[in-house]
mmCIF file of C-alpha atoms in Angstrom:
data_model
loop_
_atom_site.group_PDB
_atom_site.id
_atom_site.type_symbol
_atom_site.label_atom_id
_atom_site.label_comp_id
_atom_site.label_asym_id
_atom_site.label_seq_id
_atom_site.Cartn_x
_atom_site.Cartn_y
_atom_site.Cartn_z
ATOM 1 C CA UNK A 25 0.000 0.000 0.000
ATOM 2 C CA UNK A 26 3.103 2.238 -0.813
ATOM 3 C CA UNK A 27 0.874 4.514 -2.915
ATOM 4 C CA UNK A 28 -1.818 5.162 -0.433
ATOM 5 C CA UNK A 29 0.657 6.414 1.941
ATOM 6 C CA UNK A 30 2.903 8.352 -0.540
ATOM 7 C CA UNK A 31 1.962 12.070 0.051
ATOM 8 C CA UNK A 32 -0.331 11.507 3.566
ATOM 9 C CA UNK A 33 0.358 9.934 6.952
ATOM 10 C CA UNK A 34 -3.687 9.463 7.792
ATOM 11 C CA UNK A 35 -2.853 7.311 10.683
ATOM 12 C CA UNK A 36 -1.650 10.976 11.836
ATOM 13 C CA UNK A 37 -4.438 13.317 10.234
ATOM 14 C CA UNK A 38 -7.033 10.769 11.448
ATOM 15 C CA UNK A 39 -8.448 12.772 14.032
ATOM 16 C CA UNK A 40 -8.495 15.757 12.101
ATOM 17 C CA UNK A 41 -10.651 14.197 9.194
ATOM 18 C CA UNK A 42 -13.851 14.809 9.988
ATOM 19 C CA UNK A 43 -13.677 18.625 10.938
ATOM 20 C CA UNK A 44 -13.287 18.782 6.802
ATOM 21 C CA UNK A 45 -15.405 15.699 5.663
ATOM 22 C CA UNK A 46 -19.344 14.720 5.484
ATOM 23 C CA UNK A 47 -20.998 12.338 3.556
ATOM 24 C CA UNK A 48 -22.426 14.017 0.573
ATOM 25 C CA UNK A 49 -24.759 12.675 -2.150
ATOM 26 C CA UNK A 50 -26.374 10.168 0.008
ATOM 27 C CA UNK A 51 -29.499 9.944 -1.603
ATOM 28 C CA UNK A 52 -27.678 9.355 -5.218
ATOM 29 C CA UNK A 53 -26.003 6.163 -3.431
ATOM 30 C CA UNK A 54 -29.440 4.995 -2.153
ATOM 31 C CA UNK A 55 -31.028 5.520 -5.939
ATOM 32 C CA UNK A 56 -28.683 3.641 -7.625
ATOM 33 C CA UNK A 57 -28.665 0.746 -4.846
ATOM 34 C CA UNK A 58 -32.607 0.805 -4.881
ATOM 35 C CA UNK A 59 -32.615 0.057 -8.763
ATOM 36 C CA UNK A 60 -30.740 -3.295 -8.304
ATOM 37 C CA UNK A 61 -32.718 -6.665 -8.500
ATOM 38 C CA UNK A 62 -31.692 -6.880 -4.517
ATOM 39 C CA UNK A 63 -34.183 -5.226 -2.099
ATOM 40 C CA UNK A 64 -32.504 -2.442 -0.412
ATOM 41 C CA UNK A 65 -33.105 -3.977 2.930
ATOM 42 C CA UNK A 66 -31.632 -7.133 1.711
ATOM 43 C CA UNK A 67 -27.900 -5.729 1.011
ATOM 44 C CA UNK A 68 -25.115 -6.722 1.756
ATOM 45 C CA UNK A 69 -22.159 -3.628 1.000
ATOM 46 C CA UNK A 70 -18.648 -3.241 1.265
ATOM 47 C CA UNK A 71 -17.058 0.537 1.871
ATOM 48 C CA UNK A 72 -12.969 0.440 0.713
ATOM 49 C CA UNK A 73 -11.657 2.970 2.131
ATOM 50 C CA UNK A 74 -13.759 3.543 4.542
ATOM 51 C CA UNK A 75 -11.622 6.323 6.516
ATOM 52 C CA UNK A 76 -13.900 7.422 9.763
ATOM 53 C CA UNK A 77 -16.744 5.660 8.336
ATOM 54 C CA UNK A 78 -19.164 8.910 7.417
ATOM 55 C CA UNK A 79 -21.058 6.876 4.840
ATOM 56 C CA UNK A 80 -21.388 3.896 6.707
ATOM 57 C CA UNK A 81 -22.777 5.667 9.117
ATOM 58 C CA UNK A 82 -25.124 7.259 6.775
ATOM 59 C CA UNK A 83 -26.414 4.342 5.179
ATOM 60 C CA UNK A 84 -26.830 2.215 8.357
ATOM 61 C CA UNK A 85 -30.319 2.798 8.609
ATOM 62 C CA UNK A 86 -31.334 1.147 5.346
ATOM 63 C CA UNK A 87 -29.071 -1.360 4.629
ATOM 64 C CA UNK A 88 -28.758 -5.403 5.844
ATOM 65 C CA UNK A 89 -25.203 -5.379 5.990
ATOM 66 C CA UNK A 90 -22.344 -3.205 5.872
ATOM 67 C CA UNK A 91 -18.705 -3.801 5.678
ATOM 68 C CA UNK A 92 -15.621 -0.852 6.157
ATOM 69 C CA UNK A 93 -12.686 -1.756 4.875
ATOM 70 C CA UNK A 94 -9.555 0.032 5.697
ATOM 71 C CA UNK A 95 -5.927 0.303 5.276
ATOM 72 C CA UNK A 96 -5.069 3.215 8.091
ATOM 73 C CA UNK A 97 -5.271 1.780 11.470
ATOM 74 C CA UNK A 98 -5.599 5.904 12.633
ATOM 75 C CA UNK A 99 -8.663 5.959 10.393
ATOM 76 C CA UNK A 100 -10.268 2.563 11.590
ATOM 77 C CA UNK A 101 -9.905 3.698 15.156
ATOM 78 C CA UNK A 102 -11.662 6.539 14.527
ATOM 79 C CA UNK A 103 -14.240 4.995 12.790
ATOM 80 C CA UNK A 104 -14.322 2.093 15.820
ATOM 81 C CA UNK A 105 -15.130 4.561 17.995
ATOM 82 C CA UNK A 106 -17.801 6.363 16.043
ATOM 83 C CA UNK A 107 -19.695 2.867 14.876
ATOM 84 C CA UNK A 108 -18.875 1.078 18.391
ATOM 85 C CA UNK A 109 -22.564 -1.183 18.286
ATOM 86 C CA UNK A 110 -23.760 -0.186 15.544
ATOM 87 C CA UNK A 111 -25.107 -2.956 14.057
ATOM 88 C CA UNK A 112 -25.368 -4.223 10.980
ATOM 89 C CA UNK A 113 -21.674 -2.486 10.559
ATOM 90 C CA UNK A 114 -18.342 -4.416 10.425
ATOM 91 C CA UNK A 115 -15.266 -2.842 10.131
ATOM 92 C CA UNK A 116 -12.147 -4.829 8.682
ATOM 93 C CA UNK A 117 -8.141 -3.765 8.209
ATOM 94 C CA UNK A 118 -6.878 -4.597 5.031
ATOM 95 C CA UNK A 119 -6.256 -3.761 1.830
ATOM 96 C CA UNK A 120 -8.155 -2.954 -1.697
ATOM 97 C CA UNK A 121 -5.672 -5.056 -3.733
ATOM 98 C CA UNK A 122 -6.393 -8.223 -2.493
ATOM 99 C CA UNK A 123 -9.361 -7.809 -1.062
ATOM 100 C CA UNK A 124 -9.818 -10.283 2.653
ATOM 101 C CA UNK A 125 -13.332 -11.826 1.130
ATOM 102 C CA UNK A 126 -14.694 -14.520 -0.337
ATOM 103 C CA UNK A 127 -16.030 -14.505 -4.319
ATOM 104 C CA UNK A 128 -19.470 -13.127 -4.716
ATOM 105 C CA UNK A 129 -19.989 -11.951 -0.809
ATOM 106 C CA UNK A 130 -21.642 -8.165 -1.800
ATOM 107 C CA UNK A 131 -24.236 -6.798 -3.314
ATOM 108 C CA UNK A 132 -22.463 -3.407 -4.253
ATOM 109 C CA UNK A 133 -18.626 -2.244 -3.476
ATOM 110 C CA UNK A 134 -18.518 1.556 -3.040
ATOM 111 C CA UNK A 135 -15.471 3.604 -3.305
ATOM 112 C CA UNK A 136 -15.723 6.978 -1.718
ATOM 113 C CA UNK A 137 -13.193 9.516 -2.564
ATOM 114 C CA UNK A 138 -10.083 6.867 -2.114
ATOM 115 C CA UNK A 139 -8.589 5.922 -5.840
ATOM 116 C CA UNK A 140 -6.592 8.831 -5.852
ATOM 117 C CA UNK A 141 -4.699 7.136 -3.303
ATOM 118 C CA UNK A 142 -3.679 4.534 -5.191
ATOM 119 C CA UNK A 143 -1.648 5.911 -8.219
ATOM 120 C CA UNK A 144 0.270 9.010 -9.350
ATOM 121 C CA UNK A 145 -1.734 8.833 -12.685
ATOM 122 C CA UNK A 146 -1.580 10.628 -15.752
ATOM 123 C CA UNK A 147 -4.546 10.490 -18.176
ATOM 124 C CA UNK A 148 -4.375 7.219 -20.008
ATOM 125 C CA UNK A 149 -5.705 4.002 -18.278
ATOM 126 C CA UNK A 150 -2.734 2.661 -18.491
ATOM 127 C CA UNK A 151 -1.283 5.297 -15.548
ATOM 128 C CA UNK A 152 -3.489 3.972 -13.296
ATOM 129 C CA UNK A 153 -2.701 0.334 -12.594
ATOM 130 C CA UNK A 154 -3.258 -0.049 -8.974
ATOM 131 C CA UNK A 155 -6.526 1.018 -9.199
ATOM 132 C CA UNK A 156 -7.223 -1.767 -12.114
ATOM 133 C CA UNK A 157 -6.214 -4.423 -9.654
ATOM 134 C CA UNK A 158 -8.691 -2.918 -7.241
ATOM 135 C CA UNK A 159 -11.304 -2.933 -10.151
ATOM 136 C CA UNK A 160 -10.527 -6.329 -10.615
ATOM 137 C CA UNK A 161 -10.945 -7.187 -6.496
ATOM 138 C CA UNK A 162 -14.350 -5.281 -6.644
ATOM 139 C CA UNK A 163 -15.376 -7.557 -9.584
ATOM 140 C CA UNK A 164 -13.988 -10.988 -8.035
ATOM 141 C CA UNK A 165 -16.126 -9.962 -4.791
ATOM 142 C CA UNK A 166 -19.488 -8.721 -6.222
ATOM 143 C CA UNK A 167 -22.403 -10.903 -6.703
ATOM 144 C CA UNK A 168 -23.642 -11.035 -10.440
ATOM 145 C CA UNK A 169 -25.266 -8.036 -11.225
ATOM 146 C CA UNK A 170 -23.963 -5.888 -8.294
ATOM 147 C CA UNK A 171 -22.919 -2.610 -8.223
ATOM 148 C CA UNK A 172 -19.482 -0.704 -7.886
ATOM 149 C CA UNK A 173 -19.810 2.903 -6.748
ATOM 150 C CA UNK A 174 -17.700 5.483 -7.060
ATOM 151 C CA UNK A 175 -17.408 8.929 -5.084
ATOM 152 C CA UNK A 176 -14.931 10.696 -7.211
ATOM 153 C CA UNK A 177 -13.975 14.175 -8.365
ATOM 154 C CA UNK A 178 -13.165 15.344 -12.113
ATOM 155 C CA UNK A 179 -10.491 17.891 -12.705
ATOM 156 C CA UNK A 180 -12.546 21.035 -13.321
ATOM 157 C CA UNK A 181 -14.224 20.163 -10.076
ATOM 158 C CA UNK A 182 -10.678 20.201 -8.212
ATOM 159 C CA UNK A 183 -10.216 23.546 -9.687
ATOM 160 C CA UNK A 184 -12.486 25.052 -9.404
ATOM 161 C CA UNK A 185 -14.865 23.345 -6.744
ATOM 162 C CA UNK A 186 -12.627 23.978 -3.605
ATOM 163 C CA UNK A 187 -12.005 27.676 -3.153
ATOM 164 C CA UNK A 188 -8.894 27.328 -1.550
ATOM 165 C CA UNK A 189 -7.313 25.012 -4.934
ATOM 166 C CA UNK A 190 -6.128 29.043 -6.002
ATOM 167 C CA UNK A 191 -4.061 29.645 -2.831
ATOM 168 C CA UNK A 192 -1.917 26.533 -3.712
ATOM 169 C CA UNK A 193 -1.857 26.039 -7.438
ATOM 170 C CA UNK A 194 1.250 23.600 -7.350
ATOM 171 C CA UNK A 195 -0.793 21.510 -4.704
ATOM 172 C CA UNK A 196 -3.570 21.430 -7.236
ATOM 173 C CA UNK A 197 -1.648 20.170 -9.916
ATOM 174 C CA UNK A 198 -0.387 17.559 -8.251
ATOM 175 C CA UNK A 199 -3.491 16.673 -6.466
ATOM 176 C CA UNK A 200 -5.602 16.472 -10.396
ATOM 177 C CA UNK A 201 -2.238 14.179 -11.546
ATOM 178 C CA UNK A 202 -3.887 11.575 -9.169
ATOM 179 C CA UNK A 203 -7.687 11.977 -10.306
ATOM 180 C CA UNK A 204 -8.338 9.299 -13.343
ATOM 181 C CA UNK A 205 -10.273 10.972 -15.876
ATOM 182 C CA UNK A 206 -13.715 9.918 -16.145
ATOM 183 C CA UNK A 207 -13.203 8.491 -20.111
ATOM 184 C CA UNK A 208 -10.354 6.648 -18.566
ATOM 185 C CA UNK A 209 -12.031 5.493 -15.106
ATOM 186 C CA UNK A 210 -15.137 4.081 -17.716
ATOM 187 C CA UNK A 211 -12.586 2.326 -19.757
ATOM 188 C CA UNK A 212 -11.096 0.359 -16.553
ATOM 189 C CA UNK A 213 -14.557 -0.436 -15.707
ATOM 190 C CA UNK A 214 -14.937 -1.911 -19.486
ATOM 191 C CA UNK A 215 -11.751 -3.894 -18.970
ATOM 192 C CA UNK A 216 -12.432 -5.443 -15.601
ATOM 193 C CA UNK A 217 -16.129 -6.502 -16.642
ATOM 194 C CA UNK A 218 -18.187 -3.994 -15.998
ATOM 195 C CA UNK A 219 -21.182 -3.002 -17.824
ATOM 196 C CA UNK A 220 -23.921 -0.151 -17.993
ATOM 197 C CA UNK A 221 -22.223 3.201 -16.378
ATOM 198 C CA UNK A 222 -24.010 5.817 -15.214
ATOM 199 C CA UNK A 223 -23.257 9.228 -13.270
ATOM 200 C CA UNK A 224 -24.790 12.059 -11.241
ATOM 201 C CA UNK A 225 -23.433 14.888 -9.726
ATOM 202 C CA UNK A 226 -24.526 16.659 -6.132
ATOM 203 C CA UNK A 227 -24.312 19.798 -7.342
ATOM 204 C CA UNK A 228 -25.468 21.913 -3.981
ATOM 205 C CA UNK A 229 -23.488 19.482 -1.742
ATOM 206 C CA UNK A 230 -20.254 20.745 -0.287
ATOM 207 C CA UNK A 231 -17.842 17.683 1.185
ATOM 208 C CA UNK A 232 -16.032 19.712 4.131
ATOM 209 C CA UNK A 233 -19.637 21.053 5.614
ATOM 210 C CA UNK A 234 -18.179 21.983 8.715
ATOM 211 C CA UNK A 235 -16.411 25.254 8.012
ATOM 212 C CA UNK A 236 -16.090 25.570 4.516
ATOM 213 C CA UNK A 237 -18.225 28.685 4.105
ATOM 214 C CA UNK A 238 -15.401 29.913 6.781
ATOM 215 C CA UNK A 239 -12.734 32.153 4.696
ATOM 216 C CA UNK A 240 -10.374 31.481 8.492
ATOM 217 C CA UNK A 241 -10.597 27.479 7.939
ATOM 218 C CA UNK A 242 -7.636 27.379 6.570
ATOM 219 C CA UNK A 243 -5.339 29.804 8.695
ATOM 220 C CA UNK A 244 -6.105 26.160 11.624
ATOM 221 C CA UNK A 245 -3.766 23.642 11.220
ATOM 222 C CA UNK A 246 -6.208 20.943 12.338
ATOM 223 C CA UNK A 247 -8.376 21.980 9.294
ATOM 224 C CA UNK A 248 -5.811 21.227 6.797
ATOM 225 C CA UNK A 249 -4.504 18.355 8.252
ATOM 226 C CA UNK A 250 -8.318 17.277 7.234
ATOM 227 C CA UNK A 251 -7.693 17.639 3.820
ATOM 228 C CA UNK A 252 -4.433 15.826 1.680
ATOM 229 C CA UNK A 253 -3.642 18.716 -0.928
ATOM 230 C CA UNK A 254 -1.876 20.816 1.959
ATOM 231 C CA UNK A 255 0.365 18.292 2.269
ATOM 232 C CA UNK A 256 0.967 18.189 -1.858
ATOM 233 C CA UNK A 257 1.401 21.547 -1.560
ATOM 234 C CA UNK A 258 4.325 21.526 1.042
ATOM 235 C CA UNK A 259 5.340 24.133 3.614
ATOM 236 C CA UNK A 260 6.951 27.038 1.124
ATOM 237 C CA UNK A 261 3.511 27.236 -0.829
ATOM 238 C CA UNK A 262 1.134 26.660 2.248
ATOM 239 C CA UNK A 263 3.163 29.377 3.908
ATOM 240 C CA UNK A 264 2.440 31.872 0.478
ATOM 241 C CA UNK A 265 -1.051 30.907 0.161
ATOM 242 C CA UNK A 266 -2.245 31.733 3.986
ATOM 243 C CA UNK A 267 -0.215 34.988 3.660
ATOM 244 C CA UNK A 268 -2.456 35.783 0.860
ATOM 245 C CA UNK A 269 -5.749 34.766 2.519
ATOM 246 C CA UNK A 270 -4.866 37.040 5.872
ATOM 247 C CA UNK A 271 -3.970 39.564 3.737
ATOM 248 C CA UNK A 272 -7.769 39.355 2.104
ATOM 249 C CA UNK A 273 -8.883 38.945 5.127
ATOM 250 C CA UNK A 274 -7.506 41.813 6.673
ATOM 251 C CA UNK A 275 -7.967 43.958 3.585
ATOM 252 C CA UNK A 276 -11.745 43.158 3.453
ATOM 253 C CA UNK A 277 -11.188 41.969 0.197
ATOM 254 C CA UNK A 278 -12.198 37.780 0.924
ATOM 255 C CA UNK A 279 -16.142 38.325 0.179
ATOM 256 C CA UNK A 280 -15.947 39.602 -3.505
ATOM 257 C CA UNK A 281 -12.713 36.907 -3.493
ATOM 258 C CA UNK A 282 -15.025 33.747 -1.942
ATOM 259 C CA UNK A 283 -18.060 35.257 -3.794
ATOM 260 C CA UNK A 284 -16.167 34.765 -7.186
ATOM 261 C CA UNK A 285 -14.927 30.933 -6.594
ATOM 262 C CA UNK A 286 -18.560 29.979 -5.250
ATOM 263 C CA UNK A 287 -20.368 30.773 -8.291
ATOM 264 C CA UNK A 288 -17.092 28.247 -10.285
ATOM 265 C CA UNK A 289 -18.220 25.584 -7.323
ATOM 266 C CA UNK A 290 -22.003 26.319 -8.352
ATOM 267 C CA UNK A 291 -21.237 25.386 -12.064
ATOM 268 C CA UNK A 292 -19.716 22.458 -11.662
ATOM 269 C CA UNK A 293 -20.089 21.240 -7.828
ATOM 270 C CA UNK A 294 -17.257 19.347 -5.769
ATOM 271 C CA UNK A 295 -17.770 15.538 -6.972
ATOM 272 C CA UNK A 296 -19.575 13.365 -8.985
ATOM 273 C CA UNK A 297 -21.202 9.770 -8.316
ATOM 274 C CA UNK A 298 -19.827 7.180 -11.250
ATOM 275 C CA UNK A 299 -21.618 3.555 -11.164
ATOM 276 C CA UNK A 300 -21.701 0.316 -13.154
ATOM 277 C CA UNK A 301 -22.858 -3.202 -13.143
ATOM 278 C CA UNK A 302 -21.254 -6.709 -12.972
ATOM 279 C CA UNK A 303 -22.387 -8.531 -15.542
ATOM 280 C CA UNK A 304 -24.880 -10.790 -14.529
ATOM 281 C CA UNK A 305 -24.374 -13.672 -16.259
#
């Protein structure tokens, strides 16, 4: 798990997750799961990447069975301590390439904004091999005709979705390098056996709730530690993009500033939902 570890320590940032993460687009994951041959109620889904568990805890309510799979034991304990009895939710360490379950155990395998964590990337397929193998774990473990969800972001949506993205342009660029294209994400899906994509995007929905309206977020250390494209960015450019911010801030200047980047984040929202099917036969 080299590459999910390569530019964040989120056995660290673990307790500083949630002050900059909510589970968004909620009802899109229960439409898509309702239009499978399975009864809602009758599900049985795995979560890779589970992190603090936000969407597990979300979806408890309607679902048979949930599993959270994750790689940082920071993140697990976190989410431990949030789903402590919660039935029906499990929570598992291990890993999304070689996935700790038997063929054919789930009804629908949902990744929620993790596969950037698994390769530097480029643009072609091809750049993104780590997250084929997962692809190809998601299809070994799905039942025919389940689902595998995705909870992903496209590049304009990095940009321009995340106000903060202008304070630390170098950050941004090397946050987008690790966010597969959605023509390229589709065509892993068509290699690894997957059939009849679909997509939706929350457009209202903001995935930091807690503070993000708040032009100080940033200038608190705990904040960022929340989200991984400080850490891209490094200390030099960090260090020049909160200068800037105080200075707006102090100036008077961060309305017409925040006003600006909230009507790009209107136009083309922070992340979009990406599904298809196993094949059933």
């Amino acid at each position: 798990m080299k590459a999910y570890r390569s530019y964040e320590d989120y056995d660290t940032s673990a307790s500083h997750y949630d002050s900059t993460r909510s589970a968004i687009g909620v009802e899109i994951l229960l439409g898509v799961l309702a239009a499978s041959k399975t009864r809602l109620g009758d599900m049985s889904i795995l979560d890779v990447g589970c992190g603090t568990g936000n969407y597990l805890a979300a979806l408890r309510p309607y679902l048979k069975d949930l599993i959270g799979l994750e790689y940082s034991t920071g993140m697990l304990g976190q989410a431990v301590g949030k789903l402590e009895s919660a039935d029906p939710v499990h929570l598992v360490r291990g890993s999304a390439f070689g996935l700790p379950f038997a063929a054919q155990r789930f009804d629908a395998v949902m990744f929620n904004q993790v596969v950037h964590h698994f390769d530097e990337g480029g643009s072609e397929p091809e750049d993104f091999p780590m997250l084929q193998l997962a692809l190809g774990e998601a299809h070994r473990v799905l039942r025919p005709g389940g689902t595998i969800l995705f909870n992903h972001s496209m590049h304009r949506q990095i940009r321009d979705g995340f106000w903060w993205m202008e304070l630390i342009p170098g950050g941004m660029k090397r946050l987008i390098r690790r966010f597969i294209p959605l023509p390229a994400l589709r065509q892993l899906l068509d290699n690894s056996g997957f059939v009849g994509h679909g997509s939706a995007i929350p457009l209202d929905a903001v995935l930091q709730s807690k503070g993000y309206f708040d032009p100080r977020s940033p200038l608190d250390e705990s904040w960022r530690r929340g989200d991984s494209v400080w850490t891209l960015a490094g200390d030099d450019e960090t260090r020049s993009g909160l200068d800037r911010l105080r200075t707006m801030i102090e100036s008077g200047s961060v309305k017409a500033w925040l006003d600006r980047r909230e009507e790009l984040r209107g136009e083309v929202g922070q992340c979009v939902y990406v599904w298809a099917r196993r094949s059933a036969q």
